[in-house]
PDB file of C-alpha atoms in Angstrom:
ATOM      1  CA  UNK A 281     -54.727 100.936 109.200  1.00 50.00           C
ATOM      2  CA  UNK A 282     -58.399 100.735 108.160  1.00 68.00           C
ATOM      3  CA  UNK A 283     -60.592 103.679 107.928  1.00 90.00           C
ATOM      4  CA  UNK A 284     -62.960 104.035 111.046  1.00 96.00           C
ATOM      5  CA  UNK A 285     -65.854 106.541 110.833  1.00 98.00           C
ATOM      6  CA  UNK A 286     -68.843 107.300 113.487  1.00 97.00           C
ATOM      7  CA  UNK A 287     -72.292 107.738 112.933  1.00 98.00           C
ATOM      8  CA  UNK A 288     -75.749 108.112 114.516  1.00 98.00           C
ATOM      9  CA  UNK A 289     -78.648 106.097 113.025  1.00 98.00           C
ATOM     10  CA  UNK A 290     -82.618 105.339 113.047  1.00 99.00           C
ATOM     11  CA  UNK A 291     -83.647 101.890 112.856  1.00 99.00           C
ATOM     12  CA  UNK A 292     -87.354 100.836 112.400  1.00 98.00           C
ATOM     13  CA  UNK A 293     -87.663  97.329 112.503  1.00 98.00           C
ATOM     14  CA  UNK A 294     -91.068  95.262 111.274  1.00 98.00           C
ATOM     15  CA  UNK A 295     -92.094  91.733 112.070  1.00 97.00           C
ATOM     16  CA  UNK A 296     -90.020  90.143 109.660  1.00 96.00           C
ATOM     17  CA  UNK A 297     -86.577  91.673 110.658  1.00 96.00           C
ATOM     18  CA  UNK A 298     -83.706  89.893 112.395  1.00 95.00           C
ATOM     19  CA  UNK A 299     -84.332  89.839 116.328  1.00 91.00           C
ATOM     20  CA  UNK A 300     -87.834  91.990 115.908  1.00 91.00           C
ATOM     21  CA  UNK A 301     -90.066  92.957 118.842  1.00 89.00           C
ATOM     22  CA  UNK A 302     -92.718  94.786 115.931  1.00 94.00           C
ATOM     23  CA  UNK A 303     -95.745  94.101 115.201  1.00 95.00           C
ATOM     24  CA  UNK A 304     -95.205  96.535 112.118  1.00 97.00           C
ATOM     25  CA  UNK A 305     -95.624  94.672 108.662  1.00 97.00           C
ATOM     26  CA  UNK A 306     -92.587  95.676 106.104  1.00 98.00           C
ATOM     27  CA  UNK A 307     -94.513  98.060 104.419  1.00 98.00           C
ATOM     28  CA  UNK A 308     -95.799 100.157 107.830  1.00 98.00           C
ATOM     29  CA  UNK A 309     -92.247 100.347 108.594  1.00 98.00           C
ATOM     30  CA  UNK A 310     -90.763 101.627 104.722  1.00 98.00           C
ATOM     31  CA  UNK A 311     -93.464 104.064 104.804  1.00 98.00           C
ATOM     32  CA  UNK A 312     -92.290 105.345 108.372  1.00 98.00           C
ATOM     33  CA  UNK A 313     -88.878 105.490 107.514  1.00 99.00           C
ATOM     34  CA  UNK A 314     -89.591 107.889 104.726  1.00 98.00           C
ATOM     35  CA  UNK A 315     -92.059 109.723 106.756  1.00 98.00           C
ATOM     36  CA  UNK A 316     -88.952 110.681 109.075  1.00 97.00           C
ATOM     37  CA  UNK A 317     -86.004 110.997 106.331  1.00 97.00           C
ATOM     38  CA  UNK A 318     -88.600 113.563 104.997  1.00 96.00           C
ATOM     39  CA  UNK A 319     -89.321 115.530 108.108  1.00 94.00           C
ATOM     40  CA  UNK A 320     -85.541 115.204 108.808  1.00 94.00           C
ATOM     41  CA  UNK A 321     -85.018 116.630 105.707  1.00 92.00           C
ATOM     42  CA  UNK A 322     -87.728 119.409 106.093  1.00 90.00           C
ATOM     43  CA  UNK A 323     -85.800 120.524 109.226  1.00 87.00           C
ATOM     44  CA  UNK A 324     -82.143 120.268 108.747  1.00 79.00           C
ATOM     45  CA  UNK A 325     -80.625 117.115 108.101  1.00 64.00           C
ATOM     46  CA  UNK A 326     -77.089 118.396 109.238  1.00 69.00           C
ATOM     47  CA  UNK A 327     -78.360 119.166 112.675  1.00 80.00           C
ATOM     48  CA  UNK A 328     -77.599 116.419 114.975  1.00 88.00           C
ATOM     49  CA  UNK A 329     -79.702 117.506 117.930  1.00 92.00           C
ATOM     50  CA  UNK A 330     -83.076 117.480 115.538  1.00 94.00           C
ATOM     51  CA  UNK A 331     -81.722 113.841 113.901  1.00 95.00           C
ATOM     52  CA  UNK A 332     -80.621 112.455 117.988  1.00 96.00           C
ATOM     53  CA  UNK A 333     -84.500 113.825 118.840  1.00 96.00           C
ATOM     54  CA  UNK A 334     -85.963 111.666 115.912  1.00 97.00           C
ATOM     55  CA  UNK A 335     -83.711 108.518 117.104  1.00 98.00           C
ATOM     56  CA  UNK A 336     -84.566 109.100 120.660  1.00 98.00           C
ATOM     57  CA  UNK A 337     -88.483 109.037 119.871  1.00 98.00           C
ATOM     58  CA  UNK A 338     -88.263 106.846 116.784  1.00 98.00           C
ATOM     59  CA  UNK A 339     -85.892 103.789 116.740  1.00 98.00           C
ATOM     60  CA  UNK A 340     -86.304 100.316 117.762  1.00 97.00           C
ATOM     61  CA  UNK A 341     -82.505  99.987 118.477  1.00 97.00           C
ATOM     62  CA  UNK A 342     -81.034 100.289 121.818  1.00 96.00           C
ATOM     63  CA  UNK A 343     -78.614 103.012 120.583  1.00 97.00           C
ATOM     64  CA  UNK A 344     -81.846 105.040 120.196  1.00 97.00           C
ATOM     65  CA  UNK A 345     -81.996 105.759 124.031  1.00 96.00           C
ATOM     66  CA  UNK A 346     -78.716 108.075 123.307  1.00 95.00           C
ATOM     67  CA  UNK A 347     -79.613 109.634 120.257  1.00 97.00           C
ATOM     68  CA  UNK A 348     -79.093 106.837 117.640  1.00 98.00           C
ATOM     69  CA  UNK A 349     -75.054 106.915 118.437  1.00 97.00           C
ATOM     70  CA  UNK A 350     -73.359 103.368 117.449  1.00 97.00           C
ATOM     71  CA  UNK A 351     -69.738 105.182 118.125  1.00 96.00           C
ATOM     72  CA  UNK A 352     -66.317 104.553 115.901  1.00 97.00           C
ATOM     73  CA  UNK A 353     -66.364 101.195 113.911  1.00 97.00           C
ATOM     74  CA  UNK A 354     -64.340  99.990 111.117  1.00 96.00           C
ATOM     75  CA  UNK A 355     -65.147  97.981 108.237  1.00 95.00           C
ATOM     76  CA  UNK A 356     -66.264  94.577 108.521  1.00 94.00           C
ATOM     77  CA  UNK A 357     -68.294  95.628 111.928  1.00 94.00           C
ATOM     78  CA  UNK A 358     -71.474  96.292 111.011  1.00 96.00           C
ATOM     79  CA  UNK A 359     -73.730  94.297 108.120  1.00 96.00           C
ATOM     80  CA  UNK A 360     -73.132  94.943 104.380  1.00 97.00           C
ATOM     81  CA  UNK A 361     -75.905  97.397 103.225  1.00 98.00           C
ATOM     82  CA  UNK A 362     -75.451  99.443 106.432  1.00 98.00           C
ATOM     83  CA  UNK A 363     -71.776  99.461 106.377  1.00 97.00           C
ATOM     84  CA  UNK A 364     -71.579 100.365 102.677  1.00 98.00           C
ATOM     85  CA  UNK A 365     -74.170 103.327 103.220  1.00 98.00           C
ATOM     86  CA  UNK A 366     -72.802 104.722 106.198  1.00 98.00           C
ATOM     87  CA  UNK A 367     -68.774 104.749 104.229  1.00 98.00           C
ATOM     88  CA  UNK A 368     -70.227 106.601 101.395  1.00 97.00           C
ATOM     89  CA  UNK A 369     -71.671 109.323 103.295  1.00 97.00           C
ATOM     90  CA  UNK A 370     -69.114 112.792 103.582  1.00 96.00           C
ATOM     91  CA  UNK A 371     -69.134 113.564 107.407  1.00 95.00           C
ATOM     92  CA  UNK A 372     -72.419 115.164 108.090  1.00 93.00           C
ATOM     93  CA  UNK A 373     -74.395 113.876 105.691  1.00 95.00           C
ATOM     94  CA  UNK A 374     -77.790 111.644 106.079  1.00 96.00           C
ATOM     95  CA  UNK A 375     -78.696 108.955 103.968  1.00 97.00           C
ATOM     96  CA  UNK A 376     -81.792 107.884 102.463  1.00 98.00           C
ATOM     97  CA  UNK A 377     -83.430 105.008 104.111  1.00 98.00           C
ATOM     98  CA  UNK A 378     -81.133 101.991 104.297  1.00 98.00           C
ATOM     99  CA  UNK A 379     -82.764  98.394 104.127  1.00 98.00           C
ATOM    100  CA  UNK A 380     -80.714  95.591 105.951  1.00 98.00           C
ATOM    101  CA  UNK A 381     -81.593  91.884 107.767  1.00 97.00           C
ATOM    102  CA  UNK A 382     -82.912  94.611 110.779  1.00 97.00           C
ATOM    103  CA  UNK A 383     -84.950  96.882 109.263  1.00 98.00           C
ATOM    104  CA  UNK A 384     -84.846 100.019 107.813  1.00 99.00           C
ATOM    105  CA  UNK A 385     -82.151 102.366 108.865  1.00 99.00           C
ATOM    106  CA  UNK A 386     -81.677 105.845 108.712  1.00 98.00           C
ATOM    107  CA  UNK A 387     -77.964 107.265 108.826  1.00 98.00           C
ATOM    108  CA  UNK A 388     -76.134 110.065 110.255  1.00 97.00           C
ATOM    109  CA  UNK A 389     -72.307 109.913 109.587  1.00 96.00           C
ATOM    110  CA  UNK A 390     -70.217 111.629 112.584  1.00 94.00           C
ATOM    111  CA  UNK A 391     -66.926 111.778 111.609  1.00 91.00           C
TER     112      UNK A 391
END
């Protein structure tokens, strides 16, 4: 049986990203990213509440509306560079910013 992990996650897209609605040029939307891995960082990156608050006000993914959650996936679900950040990460830990075909994500593992 494959491994399955959850995780929350920020994703700020710019106008060059798969399926985009921003008007945000790539480098508007790297420099964001970091701005909030930063202040993340600043307050407690292990807190989900503080990292769900960021998503909710943040993230131009639908999952943002509920704190960023994407739920239990397996490998193979999500794309590459997301999917090989978000297996690396010990449960609880954030990554740095992740750049995929989307945008720039943000991630939270679960469990």
């Amino acid at each position: 049986m494959s491994e399955k992990i959850s995780a929350y996650h920020i994703l700020i897209m710019h106008k060059d990203s798969a399926n985009s609605r921003s008007e945000l040029t790539k480098d508007k939307a790297h420099k964001l990213i970091k701005d909030i891995h930063t202040k993340i960082s600043k307050e407690d990156s292990k807190n989900q509440v503080i990292f769900k608050d960021f998503a909710i006000k943040y993230s131009d993914c639908a999952s943002g509306k509920s704190g960023g959650f994407l739920g239990e996936f397996g490998k193979g679900v999500m794309v590459k560079e997301f999917e090989d950040a978000a297996f690396k990460l010990g449960v609880g830990e954030m990554s740095k910013p992740v750049e995929s075909d989307f945008g720039f994500h943000i991630i939270l593992r679960d469990a």
